[in-house]
Amino acid sequence: MRVRPGAPVLDSAFARVCALVHRLLTVGVWTVVACSPTVAAGLALGGDVRNLPLLAVAALPVGPAVAAALHALHAHRPDLADLHPSADFRRGYARRFGGALRIWAPFLALLTVLAINLTHLEVAGVPGWWAVPLTLITVAACLWVAVALALTALTARPARQVARRAADTLMTRPGVTFTVAALLVVAAAVTLAGSEAALLIAAPVLLLALVRTVAKGVIG
């Protein structure tokens, strides 16, 4: 949506809310489109544990899509004469694709290994209490990748620097860590109570909260 320069715009709280809702909806649609290969692969492969490696490969488009969404949401301004979330999403996707993939791919590889181990504890012959540290590592990895993708969307730094800064943030910024953890809990609750489709619907709001938290707590 682009407003013609010079056209009268209702500069009010209601208009600003409408502009934000427009951006959330538009970014949400583009995120679903970018993640559609993953959604299709997930439906085709099902929830069989043996398909975890294939599901991980199918999930590769999600990282760049999330980074692009975070970039587009962060680009929102209260200037109602300049509404172009689609362009912001495409720009973020093009600029952050490589960096996001270098963060996302190792995370998926680690997550796949952890998931396979958690679902095959008896086969591996290890005690059941091993599930606790493996679960903690999984949670820490999810926190790290959320902050890392937000940093990727906000800055043009190399992936290694982003990875280190994300880890440092989790250890030194308890406010950011707590908020990101709360957002992940909400995302998990939405998925469990509804479905992956419900998570896709709620994703723009959760991503907006994530990028604003990281931008305020880490960048500025």
mmCIF file of N, CA and C in Angstrom, residues 93-197:
data_model
loop_
_atom_site.group_PDB
_atom_site.id
_atom_site.type_symbol
_atom_site.label_atom_id
_atom_site.label_comp_id
_atom_site.label_asym_id
_atom_site.label_seq_id
_atom_site.Cartn_x
_atom_site.Cartn_y
_atom_site.Cartn_z
ATOM 1 N N TYR A 93 14.667 -9.832 2.465
ATOM 2 C CA TYR A 93 14.932 -11.201 2.020
ATOM 3 C C TYR A 93 16.184 -11.250 1.155
ATOM 4 N N ALA A 94 16.323 -10.291 0.251
ATOM 5 C CA ALA A 94 17.478 -10.273 -0.642
ATOM 6 C C ALA A 94 18.773 -9.967 0.108
ATOM 7 N N ARG A 95 18.704 -9.027 1.051
ATOM 8 C CA ARG A 95 19.918 -8.587 1.742
ATOM 9 C C ARG A 95 20.342 -9.527 2.859
ATOM 10 N N ARG A 96 19.399 -10.183 3.499
ATOM 11 C CA ARG A 96 19.709 -10.987 4.679
ATOM 12 C C ARG A 96 19.666 -12.494 4.428
ATOM 13 N N PHE A 97 19.420 -12.900 3.194
ATOM 14 C CA PHE A 97 19.267 -14.327 2.896
ATOM 15 C C PHE A 97 20.498 -15.126 3.300
ATOM 16 N N GLY A 98 21.670 -14.705 2.812
ATOM 17 C CA GLY A 98 22.891 -15.456 3.097
ATOM 18 C C GLY A 98 23.218 -15.505 4.573
ATOM 19 N N GLY A 99 23.162 -14.347 5.233
ATOM 20 C CA GLY A 99 23.484 -14.300 6.662
ATOM 21 C C GLY A 99 22.525 -15.135 7.485
ATOM 22 N N ALA A 100 21.235 -15.052 7.156
ATOM 23 C CA ALA A 100 20.241 -15.832 7.894
ATOM 24 C C ALA A 100 20.455 -17.325 7.691
ATOM 25 N N LEU A 101 20.789 -17.723 6.473
ATOM 26 C CA LEU A 101 20.983 -19.149 6.196
ATOM 27 C C LEU A 101 22.209 -19.684 6.926
ATOM 28 N N ARG A 102 23.252 -18.871 7.051
ATOM 29 C CA ARG A 102 24.456 -19.311 7.768
ATOM 30 C C ARG A 102 24.190 -19.454 9.264
ATOM 31 N N ILE A 103 23.190 -18.773 9.777
ATOM 32 C CA ILE A 103 22.775 -18.940 11.174
ATOM 33 C C ILE A 103 21.793 -20.102 11.306
ATOM 34 N N TRP A 104 20.843 -20.174 10.400
ATOM 35 C CA TRP A 104 19.735 -21.112 10.490
ATOM 36 C C TRP A 104 20.153 -22.553 10.202
ATOM 37 N N ALA A 105 20.992 -22.770 9.210
ATOM 38 C CA ALA A 105 21.366 -24.135 8.824
ATOM 39 C C ALA A 105 22.087 -24.895 9.946
ATOM 40 N N PRO A 106 23.091 -24.306 10.610
ATOM 41 C CA PRO A 106 23.706 -25.020 11.742
ATOM 42 C C PRO A 106 22.718 -25.287 12.877
ATOM 43 N N PHE A 107 21.805 -24.340 13.111
ATOM 44 C CA PHE A 107 20.790 -24.543 14.148
ATOM 45 C C PHE A 107 19.921 -25.751 13.808
ATOM 46 N N LEU A 108 19.487 -25.858 12.559
ATOM 47 C CA LEU A 108 18.663 -27.000 12.157
ATOM 48 C C LEU A 108 19.425 -28.308 12.303
ATOM 49 N N ALA A 109 20.711 -28.290 11.950
ATOM 50 C CA ALA A 109 21.516 -29.506 12.086
ATOM 51 C C ALA A 109 21.602 -29.934 13.552
ATOM 52 N N LEU A 110 21.867 -28.967 14.440
ATOM 53 C CA LEU A 110 21.931 -29.272 15.872
ATOM 54 C C LEU A 110 20.582 -29.746 16.384
ATOM 55 N N LEU A 111 19.526 -29.066 15.979
ATOM 56 C CA LEU A 111 18.195 -29.435 16.444
ATOM 57 C C LEU A 111 17.823 -30.844 15.995
ATOM 58 N N THR A 112 18.226 -31.214 14.786
ATOM 59 C CA THR A 112 17.942 -32.563 14.284
ATOM 60 C C THR A 112 18.658 -33.612 15.115
ATOM 61 N N VAL A 113 19.925 -33.370 15.411
ATOM 62 C CA VAL A 113 20.697 -34.315 16.234
ATOM 63 C C VAL A 113 20.072 -34.452 17.617
ATOM 64 N N LEU A 114 19.698 -33.319 18.218
ATOM 65 C CA LEU A 114 19.092 -33.355 19.549
ATOM 66 C C LEU A 114 17.758 -34.090 19.530
ATOM 67 N N ALA A 115 16.948 -33.831 18.508
ATOM 68 C CA ALA A 115 15.633 -34.484 18.414
ATOM 69 C C ALA A 115 15.779 -35.988 18.235
ATOM 70 N N ILE A 116 16.722 -36.412 17.408
ATOM 71 C CA ILE A 116 16.944 -37.850 17.200
ATOM 72 C C ILE A 116 17.397 -38.512 18.484
ATOM 73 N N ASN A 117 18.293 -37.845 19.212
ATOM 74 C CA ASN A 117 18.765 -38.414 20.483
ATOM 75 C C ASN A 117 17.650 -38.474 21.519
ATOM 76 N N LEU A 118 16.829 -37.429 21.587
ATOM 77 C CA LEU A 118 15.751 -37.416 22.564
ATOM 78 C C LEU A 118 14.709 -38.494 22.288
ATOM 79 N N THR A 119 14.515 -38.819 21.032
ATOM 80 C CA THR A 119 13.509 -39.819 20.675
ATOM 81 C C THR A 119 14.077 -41.237 20.606
ATOM 82 N N HIS A 120 15.377 -41.375 20.835
ATOM 83 C CA HIS A 120 15.993 -42.708 20.765
ATOM 84 C C HIS A 120 16.898 -42.972 21.966
ATOM 85 N N LEU A 121 16.501 -42.472 23.128
ATOM 86 C CA LEU A 121 17.321 -42.677 24.324
ATOM 87 C C LEU A 121 17.476 -44.159 24.659
ATOM 88 N N GLU A 122 16.380 -44.898 24.566
ATOM 89 C CA GLU A 122 16.447 -46.325 24.908
ATOM 90 C C GLU A 122 17.299 -47.092 23.912
ATOM 91 N N VAL A 123 17.174 -46.733 22.652
ATOM 92 C CA VAL A 123 17.977 -47.414 21.628
ATOM 93 C C VAL A 123 19.457 -47.158 21.848
ATOM 94 N N ALA A 124 19.795 -45.932 22.264
ATOM 95 C CA ALA A 124 21.193 -45.590 22.496
ATOM 96 C C ALA A 124 21.733 -46.193 23.785
ATOM 97 N N GLY A 125 20.852 -46.684 24.629
ATOM 98 C CA GLY A 125 21.277 -47.314 25.872
ATOM 99 C C GLY A 125 21.769 -46.342 26.913
ATOM 100 N N VAL A 126 21.282 -45.104 26.885
ATOM 101 C CA VAL A 126 21.698 -44.107 27.867
ATOM 102 C C VAL A 126 20.579 -43.920 28.886
ATOM 103 N N PRO A 127 20.914 -43.494 30.098
ATOM 104 C CA PRO A 127 19.874 -43.313 31.118
ATOM 105 C C PRO A 127 18.879 -42.229 30.741
ATOM 106 N N GLY A 128 17.670 -42.346 31.288
ATOM 107 C CA GLY A 128 16.605 -41.412 30.950
ATOM 108 C C GLY A 128 16.880 -39.983 31.347
ATOM 109 N N TRP A 129 17.722 -39.774 32.373
ATOM 110 C CA TRP A 129 17.975 -38.406 32.824
ATOM 111 C C TRP A 129 18.735 -37.586 31.787
ATOM 112 N N TRP A 130 19.279 -38.257 30.774
ATOM 113 C CA TRP A 130 19.955 -37.529 29.705
ATOM 114 C C TRP A 130 18.998 -36.604 28.969
ATOM 115 N N ALA A 131 17.708 -36.898 29.066
ATOM 116 C CA ALA A 131 16.723 -36.047 28.396
ATOM 117 C C ALA A 131 16.739 -34.625 28.947
ATOM 118 N N VAL A 132 17.110 -34.472 30.210
ATOM 119 C CA VAL A 132 17.110 -33.141 30.831
ATOM 120 C C VAL A 132 18.165 -32.226 30.202
ATOM 121 N N PRO A 133 19.453 -32.631 30.191
ATOM 122 C CA PRO A 133 20.432 -31.728 29.557
ATOM 123 C C PRO A 133 20.193 -31.536 28.062
ATOM 124 N N LEU A 134 19.713 -32.583 27.390
ATOM 125 C CA LEU A 134 19.426 -32.438 25.965
ATOM 126 C C LEU A 134 18.299 -31.431 25.726
ATOM 127 N N THR A 135 17.297 -31.461 26.602
ATOM 128 C CA THR A 135 16.200 -30.495 26.490
ATOM 129 C C THR A 135 16.682 -29.078 26.779
ATOM 130 N N LEU A 136 17.542 -28.933 27.780
ATOM 131 C CA LEU A 136 18.086 -27.613 28.110
ATOM 132 C C LEU A 136 18.917 -27.061 26.953
ATOM 133 N N ILE A 137 19.691 -27.921 26.315
ATOM 134 C CA ILE A 137 20.478 -27.491 25.155
ATOM 135 C C ILE A 137 19.553 -27.060 24.025
ATOM 136 N N THR A 138 18.466 -27.795 23.850
ATOM 137 C CA THR A 138 17.496 -27.441 22.807
ATOM 138 C C THR A 138 16.882 -26.073 23.069
ATOM 139 N N VAL A 139 16.501 -25.826 24.309
ATOM 140 C CA VAL A 139 15.912 -24.531 24.664
ATOM 141 C C VAL A 139 16.927 -23.409 24.439
ATOM 142 N N ALA A 140 18.172 -23.633 24.884
ATOM 143 C CA ALA A 140 19.210 -22.613 24.707
ATOM 144 C C ALA A 140 19.448 -22.332 23.224
ATOM 145 N N ALA A 141 19.442 -23.387 22.406
ATOM 146 C CA ALA A 141 19.641 -23.207 20.966
ATOM 147 C C ALA A 141 18.508 -22.401 20.348
ATOM 148 N N CYS A 142 17.276 -22.643 20.796
ATOM 149 C CA CYS A 142 16.125 -21.890 20.275
ATOM 150 C C CYS A 142 16.206 -20.419 20.673
ATOM 151 N N LEU A 143 16.619 -20.150 21.907
ATOM 152 C CA LEU A 143 16.801 -18.770 22.347
ATOM 153 C C LEU A 143 17.880 -18.090 21.509
ATOM 154 N N TRP A 144 18.978 -18.804 21.311
ATOM 155 C CA TRP A 144 20.099 -18.240 20.549
ATOM 156 C C TRP A 144 19.698 -17.917 19.117
ATOM 157 N N VAL A 145 19.020 -18.838 18.444
ATOM 158 C CA VAL A 145 18.694 -18.601 17.038
ATOM 159 C C VAL A 145 17.682 -17.474 16.893
ATOM 160 N N ALA A 146 16.792 -17.319 17.862
ATOM 161 C CA ALA A 146 15.823 -16.218 17.799
ATOM 162 C C ALA A 146 16.541 -14.873 17.860
ATOM 163 N N VAL A 147 17.463 -14.730 18.808
ATOM 164 C CA VAL A 147 18.217 -13.482 18.927
ATOM 165 C C VAL A 147 19.131 -13.289 17.721
ATOM 166 N N ALA A 148 19.756 -14.368 17.251
ATOM 167 C CA ALA A 148 20.671 -14.269 16.121
ATOM 168 C C ALA A 148 19.952 -13.841 14.845
ATOM 169 N N LEU A 149 18.767 -14.375 14.602
ATOM 170 C CA LEU A 149 18.010 -13.977 13.413
ATOM 171 C C LEU A 149 17.569 -12.518 13.513
ATOM 172 N N ALA A 150 17.207 -12.081 14.723
ATOM 173 C CA ALA A 150 16.835 -10.680 14.906
ATOM 174 C C ALA A 150 18.031 -9.769 14.640
ATOM 175 N N LEU A 151 19.192 -10.154 15.132
ATOM 176 C CA LEU A 151 20.397 -9.366 14.882
ATOM 177 C C LEU A 151 20.757 -9.367 13.401
ATOM 178 N N THR A 152 20.554 -10.497 12.742
ATOM 179 C CA THR A 152 20.802 -10.570 11.305
ATOM 180 C C THR A 152 19.899 -9.603 10.551
ATOM 181 N N ALA A 153 18.648 -9.502 10.988
ATOM 182 C CA ALA A 153 17.706 -8.595 10.341
ATOM 183 C C ALA A 153 18.043 -7.133 10.605
ATOM 184 N N LEU A 154 18.655 -6.866 11.746
ATOM 185 C CA LEU A 154 18.909 -5.482 12.148
ATOM 186 C C LEU A 154 20.252 -4.954 11.676
ATOM 187 N N THR A 155 21.220 -5.839 11.476
ATOM 188 C CA THR A 155 22.568 -5.404 11.131
ATOM 189 C C THR A 155 23.078 -6.178 9.920
ATOM 190 N N ALA A 156 24.162 -5.678 9.353
ATOM 191 C CA ALA A 156 24.778 -6.342 8.199
ATOM 192 C C ALA A 156 26.093 -6.999 8.590
ATOM 193 N N ARG A 157 26.227 -7.383 9.841
ATOM 194 C CA ARG A 157 27.469 -7.980 10.318
ATOM 195 C C ARG A 157 27.612 -9.413 9.822
ATOM 196 N N PRO A 158 28.851 -9.922 9.738
ATOM 197 C CA PRO A 158 29.064 -11.317 9.339
ATOM 198 C C PRO A 158 28.397 -12.278 10.308
ATOM 199 N N ALA A 159 28.077 -13.464 9.812
ATOM 200 C CA ALA A 159 27.340 -14.442 10.622
ATOM 201 C C ALA A 159 28.094 -14.809 11.893
ATOM 202 N N ARG A 160 29.425 -14.903 11.826
ATOM 203 C CA ARG A 160 30.198 -15.270 13.027
ATOM 204 C C ARG A 160 30.042 -14.218 14.122
ATOM 205 N N GLN A 161 30.102 -12.956 13.736
ATOM 206 C CA GLN A 161 29.931 -11.900 14.727
ATOM 207 C C GLN A 161 28.516 -11.915 15.300
ATOM 208 N N VAL A 162 27.544 -12.157 14.446
ATOM 209 C CA VAL A 162 26.152 -12.233 14.900
ATOM 210 C C VAL A 162 25.981 -13.387 15.881
ATOM 211 N N ALA A 163 26.576 -14.529 15.560
ATOM 212 C CA ALA A 163 26.459 -15.705 16.426
ATOM 213 C C ALA A 163 27.054 -15.432 17.803
ATOM 214 N N ARG A 164 28.232 -14.799 17.822
ATOM 215 C CA ARG A 164 28.874 -14.491 19.105
ATOM 216 C C ARG A 164 28.079 -13.459 19.895
ATOM 217 N N ARG A 165 27.572 -12.462 19.184
ATOM 218 C CA ARG A 165 26.822 -11.417 19.889
ATOM 219 C C ARG A 165 25.514 -11.948 20.442
ATOM 220 N N ALA A 166 24.880 -12.860 19.711
ATOM 221 C CA ALA A 166 23.637 -13.457 20.204
ATOM 222 C C ALA A 166 23.896 -14.245 21.487
ATOM 223 N N ALA A 167 24.987 -15.026 21.500
ATOM 224 C CA ALA A 167 25.328 -15.796 22.698
ATOM 225 C C ALA A 167 25.659 -14.869 23.859
ATOM 226 N N ASP A 168 26.403 -13.794 23.573
ATOM 227 C CA ASP A 168 26.760 -12.834 24.619
ATOM 228 C C ASP A 168 25.514 -12.142 25.168
ATOM 229 N N THR A 169 24.577 -11.848 24.291
ATOM 230 C CA THR A 169 23.336 -11.195 24.718
ATOM 231 C C THR A 169 22.562 -12.064 25.699
ATOM 232 N N LEU A 170 22.465 -13.340 25.393
ATOM 233 C CA LEU A 170 21.725 -14.254 26.267
ATOM 234 C C LEU A 170 22.366 -14.364 27.647
ATOM 235 N N MET A 171 23.688 -14.218 27.694
ATOM 236 C CA MET A 171 24.391 -14.358 28.976
ATOM 237 C C MET A 171 24.454 -13.065 29.770
ATOM 238 N N THR A 172 24.365 -11.916 29.093
ATOM 239 C CA THR A 172 24.569 -10.643 29.790
ATOM 240 C C THR A 172 23.334 -9.740 29.832
ATOM 241 N N ARG A 173 22.277 -10.091 29.082
ATOM 242 C CA ARG A 173 21.079 -9.262 29.060
ATOM 243 C C ARG A 173 19.878 -10.093 29.511
ATOM 244 N N PRO A 174 19.710 -10.248 30.821
ATOM 245 C CA PRO A 174 18.617 -11.102 31.316
ATOM 246 C C PRO A 174 17.231 -10.632 30.885
ATOM 247 N N GLY A 175 17.055 -9.325 30.712
ATOM 248 C CA GLY A 175 15.756 -8.831 30.274
ATOM 249 C C GLY A 175 15.409 -9.310 28.877
ATOM 250 N N VAL A 176 16.391 -9.247 27.980
ATOM 251 C CA VAL A 176 16.181 -9.730 26.615
ATOM 252 C C VAL A 176 15.944 -11.235 26.623
ATOM 253 N N THR A 177 16.760 -11.942 27.392
ATOM 254 C CA THR A 177 16.630 -13.402 27.458
ATOM 255 C C THR A 177 15.258 -13.810 27.964
ATOM 256 N N PHE A 178 14.790 -13.150 29.020
ATOM 257 C CA PHE A 178 13.484 -13.494 29.593
ATOM 258 C C PHE A 178 12.358 -13.215 28.592
ATOM 259 N N THR A 179 12.421 -12.073 27.922
ATOM 260 C CA THR A 179 11.362 -11.719 26.972
ATOM 261 C C THR A 179 11.339 -12.682 25.793
ATOM 262 N N VAL A 180 12.520 -13.003 25.257
ATOM 263 C CA VAL A 180 12.583 -13.947 24.134
ATOM 264 C C VAL A 180 12.071 -15.315 24.566
ATOM 265 N N ALA A 181 12.436 -15.737 25.784
ATOM 266 C CA ALA A 181 11.944 -17.009 26.289
ATOM 267 C C ALA A 181 10.424 -16.999 26.405
ATOM 268 N N ALA A 182 9.870 -15.891 26.880
ATOM 269 C CA ALA A 182 8.411 -15.780 26.998
ATOM 270 C C ALA A 182 7.750 -15.869 25.619
ATOM 271 N N LEU A 183 8.349 -15.238 24.621
ATOM 272 C CA LEU A 183 7.798 -15.290 23.266
ATOM 273 C C LEU A 183 7.836 -16.714 22.708
ATOM 274 N N LEU A 184 8.905 -17.445 23.000
ATOM 275 C CA LEU A 184 8.996 -18.833 22.545
ATOM 276 C C LEU A 184 7.950 -19.699 23.243
ATOM 277 N N VAL A 185 7.704 -19.434 24.534
ATOM 278 C CA VAL A 185 6.672 -20.175 25.261
ATOM 279 C C VAL A 185 5.302 -19.905 24.640
ATOM 280 N N VAL A 186 5.037 -18.649 24.315
ATOM 281 C CA VAL A 186 3.755 -18.298 23.683
ATOM 282 C C VAL A 186 3.637 -19.002 22.332
ATOM 283 N N ALA A 187 4.720 -18.995 21.549
ATOM 284 C CA ALA A 187 4.696 -19.661 20.245
ATOM 285 C C ALA A 187 4.419 -21.149 20.392
ATOM 286 N N ALA A 188 5.068 -21.780 21.377
ATOM 287 C CA ALA A 188 4.839 -23.206 21.609
ATOM 288 C C ALA A 188 3.404 -23.457 22.067
ATOM 289 N N ALA A 189 2.884 -22.585 22.932
ATOM 290 C CA ALA A 189 1.512 -22.747 23.427
ATOM 291 C C ALA A 189 0.508 -22.589 22.294
ATOM 292 N N VAL A 190 0.736 -21.625 21.407
ATOM 293 C CA VAL A 190 -0.163 -21.420 20.264
ATOM 294 C C VAL A 190 -0.162 -22.649 19.366
ATOM 295 N N THR A 191 1.024 -23.219 19.152
ATOM 296 C CA THR A 191 1.131 -24.399 18.289
ATOM 297 C C THR A 191 0.442 -25.608 18.914
ATOM 298 N N LEU A 192 0.655 -25.797 20.208
ATOM 299 C CA LEU A 192 0.059 -26.951 20.889
ATOM 300 C C LEU A 192 -1.454 -26.808 21.012
ATOM 301 N N ALA A 193 -1.909 -25.598 21.309
ATOM 302 C CA ALA A 193 -3.346 -25.378 21.479
ATOM 303 C C ALA A 193 -4.084 -25.331 20.151
ATOM 304 N N GLY A 194 -3.385 -24.891 19.121
ATOM 305 C CA GLY A 194 -4.001 -24.805 17.796
ATOM 306 C C GLY A 194 -3.311 -25.728 16.816
ATOM 307 N N SER A 195 -2.439 -25.142 16.020
ATOM 308 C CA SER A 195 -1.696 -25.916 15.027
ATOM 309 C C SER A 195 -0.587 -25.039 14.479
ATOM 310 N N GLU A 196 0.182 -25.596 13.540
ATOM 311 C CA GLU A 196 1.201 -24.787 12.880
ATOM 312 C C GLU A 196 0.568 -23.617 12.139
ATOM 313 N N ALA A 197 -0.648 -23.818 11.627
ATOM 314 C CA ALA A 197 -1.352 -22.740 10.936
ATOM 315 C C ALA A 197 -1.647 -21.589 11.895
#
